[in-house]
Amino acid sequence: MRTVGVEEELLLVDPDSGDPRAMSAAVLARAARAAGDQEENGTDSGNGAEGGSTAEAAGDADDVFEKELHEQMLEFATQPQSSMAELAAEIVRCRAEASRLARETGCEVAALASSPLPVQPSVGMGRRYRWMEEQYGIATREQMVCGCHVHVSVDSDEEGVAVVDRIRPWLSVLTALSANSPFWQGRETGYHSYRSRVWQRWPSAGPTELFATPERYHRRVADMVATGTILDDGMIYFDARLSPRYPTVEVRVADVCLEPGTPVLIAALVRGLVETAAREWRAGREPVDHSVSLLRLAGWQAARSGLTGELLHPAGMRRAPVKTVVRALLDHVGEALADHGDLDRVEASCAELLAHGNGAQVQREVWERTGGNLREVVAECVRRTQG
């Protein structure tokens, strides 16, 4: 069974005002001290799943948590899991640990894909981040957005490229399901996932054409790096890519999700998409050859509408009701979900989201109920981050 790992980026905020706080260095230092205490006492953090994580986490807090581009952000990575129940438990545990560490350093964590309140982002220290700031200017400084990345194991680069080619039409649906960024710099954006629009400012971000072979994929990556426009292959920000570090396909289209159960849904769907695509490849079925232009439009529509309007149906790239498109996704991956034992969980989670709303809808409901009070929006999101 394919393993799945999740990376989540969280926002560090003031516990009283909700304003983003540049506290990641302090939180990471606290995590390192906690890990040192555990090692000295001969204990661990209770994360005993086998295998390395997407960040090679061994269970210690300083391995699980990582710095991000901006000092107002904190990232964690789970270990790869075969069971969605175990993945769900680890996400809850990591979020709770992040919250504890943040509180011990005077802040809170919020699963917000963008800050509802105005902020002057602080770019982190280090040669890489400073290079990005010099190269991309304001785009780097404004890139304080939090995503959810899902890694799914593949057997080879050949299988991985076949998967990347075949999952392209469905990725916009994941953006709609995960949408959690309707506010930006104190303003209502009119989008459900404004994070995804900000993310597109990177020159290497977005959907890709068909690659067909690993050789073509790697040649494209090498050609992009050779332009000098990006620093290295770690800055290949395709919607779906071969991980430069692990034998996985990494899908990068989701907002960080408000409720801890939603990233589990996204992870299960991504694994279903990967497995379905691999089966299609082995059966000799060719990928759908939608143009990059159409895929960009599908991503835009998902960011704009979320779960409240219409999406572009992956089959023909024409508008269709959200429920119709989500149903099409579930039908597409249904056999793989059933084989992994995930079908009932995914069906129930999708029904819950469609009935009660995703993070963007929750934020807007609080905003409307409180007369446009964005501090109350942040406070509610802090409360919901741990479920």
Short mmCIF file of C-alpha atoms in Angstrom, two decimals:
data_model
loop_
_atom_site.label_atom_id
_atom_site.label_comp_id
_atom_site.label_asym_id
_atom_site.label_seq_id
_atom_site.Cartn_x
_atom_site.Cartn_y
_atom_site.Cartn_z
CA MET A 1 0.00 0.00 0.00
CA ARG A 2 1.28 3.47 -0.89
CA THR A 3 2.41 5.59 2.04
CA VAL A 4 1.33 9.20 2.49
CA GLY A 5 3.01 12.11 4.27
CA VAL A 6 1.67 15.60 4.86
CA GLU A 7 3.42 18.93 5.34
CA GLU A 8 1.42 21.77 6.87
CA GLU A 9 2.39 25.41 7.22
CA LEU A 10 0.85 27.28 10.16
CA LEU A 11 0.61 30.98 10.95
CA LEU A 12 2.03 32.31 14.22
CA VAL A 13 -0.25 34.97 15.71
CA ASP A 14 -0.54 37.16 18.79
CA PRO A 15 -2.81 35.47 21.36
CA ASP A 16 -4.69 38.72 22.06
CA SER A 17 -4.77 40.74 18.83
CA GLY A 18 -4.50 37.97 16.25
CA ASP A 19 -1.75 39.88 14.43
CA PRO A 20 0.94 37.66 12.85
CA ARG A 21 4.07 37.41 15.01
CA ALA A 22 7.62 36.87 13.72
CA MET A 23 8.32 34.17 16.32
CA SER A 24 9.39 31.10 14.33
CA ALA A 25 13.01 31.23 15.55
CA ALA A 26 11.85 31.28 19.16
CA VAL A 27 9.38 28.43 18.60
CA LEU A 28 12.00 26.31 16.85
CA ALA A 29 14.50 26.99 19.62
CA ARG A 30 11.90 25.88 22.16
CA ALA A 31 11.30 22.72 20.11
CA ALA A 32 15.04 21.99 20.08
CA ARG A 33 15.21 22.39 23.87
CA ALA A 34 12.23 20.08 24.30
CA ALA A 35 13.86 17.48 22.08
CA GLY A 36 17.08 17.78 24.08
CA ASP A 37 15.15 17.24 27.29
CA GLN A 38 13.52 14.13 25.83
CA GLU A 39 16.87 12.72 24.75
CA GLU A 40 18.41 13.42 28.15
CA ASN A 41 15.48 11.71 29.86
CA GLY A 42 15.51 8.79 27.42
CA THR A 43 12.01 9.52 26.13
CA ASP A 44 10.48 10.45 22.80
CA SER A 45 7.41 12.40 21.74
CA GLY A 46 5.24 9.35 21.19
CA ASN A 47 5.59 9.31 17.41
CA GLY A 48 6.51 5.69 16.89
CA ALA A 49 5.41 5.07 13.31
CA GLU A 50 8.02 3.36 11.16
CA GLY A 51 9.82 5.05 8.28
CA GLY A 52 11.22 8.53 7.71
CA SER A 53 8.97 11.52 7.27
CA THR A 54 8.86 13.96 4.44
CA ALA A 55 11.28 15.91 6.62
CA GLU A 56 13.07 12.77 7.87
CA ALA A 57 11.43 13.34 11.24
CA ALA A 58 12.47 10.90 13.92
CA GLY A 59 9.76 11.91 16.35
CA ASP A 60 11.61 14.69 18.14
CA ALA A 61 10.03 18.14 18.09
CA ASP A 62 13.05 19.84 16.53
CA ASP A 63 12.93 17.33 13.65
CA VAL A 64 9.18 17.59 13.07
CA PHE A 65 9.10 21.39 12.88
CA GLU A 66 10.94 23.47 10.30
CA LYS A 67 11.43 27.12 9.50
CA GLU A 68 9.68 28.66 6.53
CA LEU A 69 10.30 31.60 4.20
CA HIS A 70 8.71 34.04 6.65
CA GLU A 71 9.30 34.28 10.36
CA GLN A 72 5.54 34.42 11.00
CA MET A 73 5.21 30.83 9.78
CA LEU A 74 5.96 27.36 11.16
CA GLU A 75 5.96 24.10 9.20
CA PHE A 76 5.63 20.52 10.34
CA ALA A 77 5.92 17.24 8.44
CA THR A 78 4.35 13.93 9.36
CA GLN A 79 5.94 10.57 9.00
CA PRO A 80 4.72 8.53 6.01
CA GLN A 81 1.69 6.48 6.94
CA SER A 82 -0.28 3.70 5.28
CA SER A 83 -3.36 4.19 7.47
CA MET A 84 -5.45 7.35 7.25
CA ALA A 85 -6.45 6.85 10.89
CA GLU A 86 -2.78 6.97 11.88
CA LEU A 87 -2.17 9.98 9.66
CA ALA A 88 -5.13 11.76 11.26
CA ALA A 89 -3.77 11.06 14.74
CA GLU A 90 -0.34 12.36 13.79
CA ILE A 91 -1.71 15.58 12.31
CA VAL A 92 -3.69 16.20 15.50
CA ARG A 93 -0.60 15.45 17.59
CA CYS A 94 1.64 17.75 15.52
CA ARG A 95 -0.86 20.59 15.63
CA ALA A 96 -1.22 20.20 19.39
CA GLU A 97 2.56 20.19 19.84
CA ALA A 98 2.89 23.27 17.62
CA SER A 99 0.27 25.01 19.74
CA ARG A 100 2.04 24.08 22.98
CA LEU A 101 5.41 25.30 21.74
CA ALA A 102 3.89 28.51 20.43
CA ARG A 103 2.15 29.26 23.71
CA GLU A 104 5.38 28.69 25.62
CA THR A 105 6.99 31.40 23.49
CA GLY A 106 4.10 33.85 23.72
CA CYS A 107 2.07 33.24 20.56
CA GLU A 108 -0.54 30.92 19.06
CA VAL A 109 -0.77 28.85 15.89
CA ALA A 110 -3.60 29.23 13.40
CA ALA A 111 -4.31 27.06 10.37
CA LEU A 112 -4.85 30.06 8.11
CA ALA A 113 -3.70 29.99 4.49
CA SER A 114 -3.37 33.78 4.49
CA SER A 115 -3.48 36.40 7.22
CA PRO A 116 -6.85 38.14 7.51
CA LEU A 117 -5.11 41.04 9.27
CA PRO A 118 -2.56 43.45 7.77
CA VAL A 119 1.04 42.32 8.19
CA GLN A 120 4.56 43.27 7.20
CA PRO A 121 6.10 39.83 6.56
CA SER A 122 9.64 39.22 7.83
CA VAL A 123 11.77 37.13 5.47
CA GLY A 124 13.84 34.57 7.36
CA MET A 125 17.61 34.66 7.67
CA GLY A 126 19.82 32.55 5.45
CA ARG A 127 21.44 32.70 2.04
CA ARG A 128 18.57 31.00 0.25
CA TYR A 129 15.85 33.28 1.56
CA ARG A 130 17.94 36.40 0.98
CA TRP A 131 18.61 35.29 -2.60
CA MET A 132 14.87 34.89 -3.14
CA GLU A 133 14.15 38.31 -1.70
CA GLU A 134 16.73 39.94 -3.96
CA GLN A 135 15.63 37.97 -7.02
CA TYR A 136 11.85 38.30 -6.70
CA GLY A 137 11.44 41.50 -4.72
CA ILE A 138 7.94 42.24 -3.48
CA ALA A 139 6.68 38.84 -4.62
CA THR A 140 8.90 37.24 -1.96
CA ARG A 141 7.85 39.66 0.75
CA GLU A 142 4.16 39.12 0.00
CA GLN A 143 4.50 35.33 -0.24
CA MET A 144 3.40 34.77 3.37
CA VAL A 145 0.84 32.08 2.58
CA CYS A 146 0.39 28.67 4.16
CA GLY A 147 -0.17 25.52 2.14
CA CYS A 148 -0.65 21.81 2.64
CA HIS A 149 1.62 19.53 0.61
CA VAL A 150 0.91 15.81 0.22
CA HIS A 151 3.58 13.22 -0.63
CA VAL A 152 2.54 9.81 -1.96
CA SER A 153 5.08 7.05 -2.58
CA VAL A 154 5.79 5.84 -6.11
CA ASP A 155 7.88 2.90 -7.28
CA SER A 156 10.02 4.77 -9.82
CA ASP A 157 10.47 8.02 -11.68
CA GLU A 158 8.74 6.39 -14.64
CA GLU A 159 5.65 5.70 -12.56
CA GLY A 160 5.91 9.12 -10.94
CA VAL A 161 5.91 10.99 -14.25
CA ALA A 162 3.01 8.87 -15.48
CA VAL A 163 1.12 9.90 -12.35
CA VAL A 164 1.99 13.61 -12.69
CA ASP A 165 0.70 13.54 -16.26
CA ARG A 166 -2.58 11.84 -15.37
CA ILE A 167 -3.67 13.68 -12.21
CA ARG A 168 -3.43 17.18 -13.73
CA PRO A 169 -7.17 17.72 -14.52
CA TRP A 170 -8.28 16.82 -10.98
CA LEU A 171 -5.99 19.04 -8.91
CA SER A 172 -8.20 22.12 -9.06
CA VAL A 173 -10.91 20.19 -7.19
CA LEU A 174 -8.49 19.76 -4.29
CA THR A 175 -7.96 23.53 -4.25
CA ALA A 176 -11.71 24.04 -3.97
CA LEU A 177 -12.10 21.51 -1.16
CA SER A 178 -9.22 22.94 0.87
CA ALA A 179 -9.89 26.66 0.23
CA ASN A 180 -9.09 28.62 3.40
CA SER A 181 -7.88 32.10 2.42
CA PRO A 182 -10.69 34.56 1.65
CA PHE A 183 -8.97 37.55 3.32
CA TRP A 184 -5.74 39.37 2.48
CA GLN A 185 -4.12 42.32 4.26
CA GLY A 186 -7.36 43.27 6.02
CA ARG A 187 -9.54 42.99 2.93
CA GLU A 188 -12.14 40.57 1.63
CA THR A 189 -10.68 39.27 -1.64
CA GLY A 190 -13.71 37.82 -3.40
CA TYR A 191 -11.77 34.53 -3.60
CA HIS A 192 -12.04 31.42 -1.47
CA SER A 193 -8.38 30.46 -2.01
CA TYR A 194 -6.48 33.69 -2.51
CA ARG A 195 -3.34 31.85 -1.36
CA SER A 196 -3.35 29.94 -4.63
CA ARG A 197 -3.42 33.19 -6.60
CA VAL A 198 -0.51 34.63 -4.61
CA TRP A 199 1.40 31.39 -5.09
CA GLN A 200 1.17 31.74 -8.86
CA ARG A 201 3.55 34.72 -8.67
CA TRP A 202 6.49 32.35 -8.47
CA PRO A 203 7.90 31.90 -11.99
CA SER A 204 8.02 28.11 -11.68
CA ALA A 205 4.56 27.61 -10.15
CA GLY A 206 1.43 26.16 -11.69
CA PRO A 207 0.21 23.37 -13.95
CA THR A 208 2.47 21.60 -16.41
CA GLU A 209 2.29 20.18 -19.89
CA LEU A 210 2.53 16.42 -20.42
CA PHE A 211 6.04 15.02 -19.90
CA ALA A 212 5.53 11.39 -20.99
CA THR A 213 8.97 10.20 -19.79
CA PRO A 214 11.30 10.80 -16.84
CA GLU A 215 13.96 12.00 -19.26
CA ARG A 216 11.71 14.81 -20.50
CA TYR A 217 10.70 15.72 -16.96
CA HIS A 218 14.27 15.93 -15.69
CA ARG A 219 15.43 17.76 -18.80
CA ARG A 220 12.73 20.37 -18.27
CA VAL A 221 13.76 20.82 -14.64
CA ALA A 222 17.45 21.10 -15.61
CA ASP A 223 16.63 23.65 -18.32
CA MET A 224 14.64 25.74 -15.84
CA VAL A 225 17.45 25.74 -13.29
CA ALA A 226 19.96 26.58 -16.01
CA THR A 227 18.14 29.84 -16.77
CA GLY A 228 19.28 31.21 -13.41
CA THR A 229 15.71 32.38 -12.77
CA ILE A 230 15.37 29.82 -9.98
CA LEU A 231 18.08 28.71 -7.60
CA ASP A 232 17.81 24.92 -7.81
CA ASP A 233 15.37 22.03 -8.29
CA GLY A 234 13.88 22.70 -4.85
CA MET A 235 12.28 25.77 -6.42
CA ILE A 236 10.35 23.75 -9.00
CA TYR A 237 6.89 24.66 -7.76
CA PHE A 238 4.76 22.61 -10.16
CA ASP A 239 1.24 21.80 -8.94
CA ALA A 240 2.41 18.18 -8.87
CA ARG A 241 6.07 17.22 -9.07
CA LEU A 242 8.53 14.47 -8.36
CA SER A 243 9.95 15.27 -4.95
CA PRO A 244 13.61 16.29 -5.29
CA ARG A 245 14.39 14.46 -2.02
CA TYR A 246 12.06 11.47 -1.67
CA PRO A 247 10.59 8.70 -3.87
CA THR A 248 7.22 10.43 -3.93
CA VAL A 249 4.90 12.49 -6.04
CA GLU A 250 4.26 15.75 -4.20
CA VAL A 251 0.97 17.60 -4.72
CA ARG A 252 1.10 21.30 -3.74
CA VAL A 253 -2.28 22.81 -4.65
CA ALA A 254 -4.08 22.79 -1.29
CA ASP A 255 -4.44 25.58 1.22
CA VAL A 256 -3.56 24.64 4.77
CA CYS A 257 -6.94 23.46 6.01
CA LEU A 258 -8.72 24.89 9.02
CA GLU A 259 -10.03 21.71 10.62
CA PRO A 260 -7.49 18.91 11.23
CA GLY A 261 -9.70 16.34 9.51
CA THR A 262 -9.62 18.10 6.14
CA PRO A 263 -5.92 17.47 5.35
CA VAL A 264 -6.63 13.79 5.93
CA LEU A 265 -9.36 13.99 3.30
CA ILE A 266 -6.99 15.76 0.89
CA ALA A 267 -4.28 13.15 1.56
CA ALA A 268 -6.68 10.25 0.95
CA LEU A 269 -7.87 11.82 -2.30
CA VAL A 270 -4.29 12.44 -3.46
CA ARG A 271 -3.37 8.83 -2.74
CA GLY A 272 -6.47 7.76 -4.62
CA LEU A 273 -5.50 9.92 -7.58
CA VAL A 274 -1.93 8.57 -7.58
CA GLU A 275 -3.05 4.95 -7.42
CA THR A 276 -5.73 5.46 -10.09
CA ALA A 277 -3.24 7.18 -12.39
CA ALA A 278 -0.67 4.41 -11.91
CA ARG A 279 -3.26 1.80 -12.78
CA GLU A 280 -4.27 3.71 -15.89
CA TRP A 281 -0.61 3.93 -16.94
CA ARG A 282 -0.06 0.20 -16.43
CA ALA A 283 -3.22 -0.49 -18.45
CA GLY A 284 -1.89 1.63 -21.31
CA ARG A 285 -4.45 4.42 -21.02
CA GLU A 286 -3.15 7.76 -22.25
CA PRO A 287 -3.49 10.90 -20.09
CA VAL A 288 -6.05 13.56 -20.95
CA ASP A 289 -4.23 16.23 -22.94
CA HIS A 290 -5.78 19.40 -21.52
CA SER A 291 -3.70 22.47 -22.29
CA VAL A 292 -1.89 24.37 -19.56
CA SER A 293 -4.14 27.34 -20.40
CA LEU A 294 -7.28 25.34 -19.55
CA LEU A 295 -5.71 23.95 -16.40
CA ARG A 296 -4.88 27.49 -15.27
CA LEU A 297 -8.49 28.49 -15.82
CA ALA A 298 -9.66 25.50 -13.77
CA GLY A 299 -7.33 26.51 -10.94
CA TRP A 300 -8.57 30.09 -11.08
CA GLN A 301 -12.21 28.99 -11.01
CA ALA A 302 -11.59 26.75 -8.01
CA ALA A 303 -9.83 29.57 -6.17
CA ARG A 304 -12.66 31.98 -6.94
CA SER A 305 -15.63 29.72 -6.18
CA GLY A 306 -14.39 27.24 -3.60
CA LEU A 307 -17.34 25.04 -2.73
CA THR A 308 -20.03 27.68 -3.25
CA GLY A 309 -20.39 28.01 -7.02
CA GLU A 310 -19.33 26.16 -10.12
CA LEU A 311 -16.07 24.47 -11.05
CA LEU A 312 -14.61 23.39 -14.36
CA HIS A 313 -15.37 19.69 -14.82
CA PRO A 314 -12.08 17.83 -15.40
CA ALA A 315 -13.55 15.71 -18.17
CA GLY A 316 -14.41 18.51 -20.59
CA MET A 317 -13.30 21.70 -18.84
CA ARG A 318 -16.79 23.19 -18.83
CA ARG A 319 -18.65 24.72 -15.89
CA ALA A 320 -20.59 22.34 -13.65
CA PRO A 321 -22.05 22.51 -10.13
CA VAL A 322 -19.58 21.85 -7.33
CA LYS A 323 -21.42 18.75 -6.14
CA THR A 324 -21.30 17.29 -9.65
CA VAL A 325 -17.55 17.84 -9.93
CA VAL A 326 -16.80 16.48 -6.45
CA ARG A 327 -18.93 13.43 -7.26
CA ALA A 328 -16.96 12.95 -10.46
CA LEU A 329 -13.72 12.99 -8.47
CA LEU A 330 -15.04 10.44 -6.00
CA ASP A 331 -16.20 8.19 -8.84
CA HIS A 332 -12.83 8.55 -10.57
CA VAL A 333 -10.84 7.39 -7.52
CA GLY A 334 -13.54 5.23 -5.94
CA GLU A 335 -11.95 1.85 -6.69
CA ALA A 336 -8.58 2.92 -5.31
CA LEU A 337 -10.22 4.44 -2.22
CA ALA A 338 -12.11 1.21 -1.59
CA ASP A 339 -8.96 -0.88 -2.00
CA HIS A 340 -7.17 1.33 0.55
CA GLY A 341 -10.11 1.16 2.97
CA ASP A 342 -10.65 4.92 2.62
CA LEU A 343 -13.94 5.11 0.72
CA ASP A 344 -16.33 5.53 3.66
CA ARG A 345 -14.08 8.10 5.38
CA VAL A 346 -13.70 10.14 2.20
CA GLU A 347 -17.39 10.01 1.30
CA ALA A 348 -18.33 11.16 4.80
CA SER A 349 -15.73 13.94 4.87
CA CYS A 350 -16.79 15.29 1.48
CA ALA A 351 -20.44 15.25 2.52
CA GLU A 352 -19.52 17.14 5.70
CA LEU A 353 -17.59 19.79 3.78
CA LEU A 354 -20.33 20.27 1.21
CA ALA A 355 -22.97 20.54 3.93
CA HIS A 356 -21.15 22.75 6.44
CA GLY A 357 -18.42 24.50 4.46
CA ASN A 358 -14.65 24.58 4.27
CA GLY A 359 -12.29 26.99 6.01
CA ALA A 360 -13.06 29.89 3.68
CA GLN A 361 -16.77 29.57 4.38
CA VAL A 362 -16.18 29.38 8.14
CA GLN A 363 -14.05 32.53 8.02
CA ARG A 364 -16.66 34.42 6.00
CA GLU A 365 -19.46 33.31 8.32
CA VAL A 366 -17.59 34.69 11.35
CA TRP A 367 -16.75 37.89 9.46
CA GLU A 368 -20.39 38.45 8.54
CA ARG A 369 -21.73 37.50 11.97
CA THR A 370 -19.35 39.88 13.76
CA GLY A 371 -19.87 42.82 11.43
CA GLY A 372 -16.54 42.43 9.65
CA ASN A 373 -14.37 41.83 12.72
CA LEU A 374 -11.28 40.11 11.34
CA ARG A 375 -9.72 39.71 14.79
CA GLU A 376 -12.67 37.50 15.68
CA VAL A 377 -12.03 35.54 12.49
CA VAL A 378 -8.46 34.83 13.60
CA ALA A 379 -9.57 33.94 17.12
CA GLU A 380 -12.09 31.42 15.79
CA CYS A 381 -9.46 29.90 13.53
CA VAL A 382 -7.04 29.53 16.44
CA ARG A 383 -9.77 27.65 18.32
CA ARG A 384 -10.50 25.36 15.38
CA THR A 385 -6.90 24.57 14.42
CA GLN A 386 -6.71 21.67 16.86
CA GLY A 387 -10.26 20.51 16.18
#
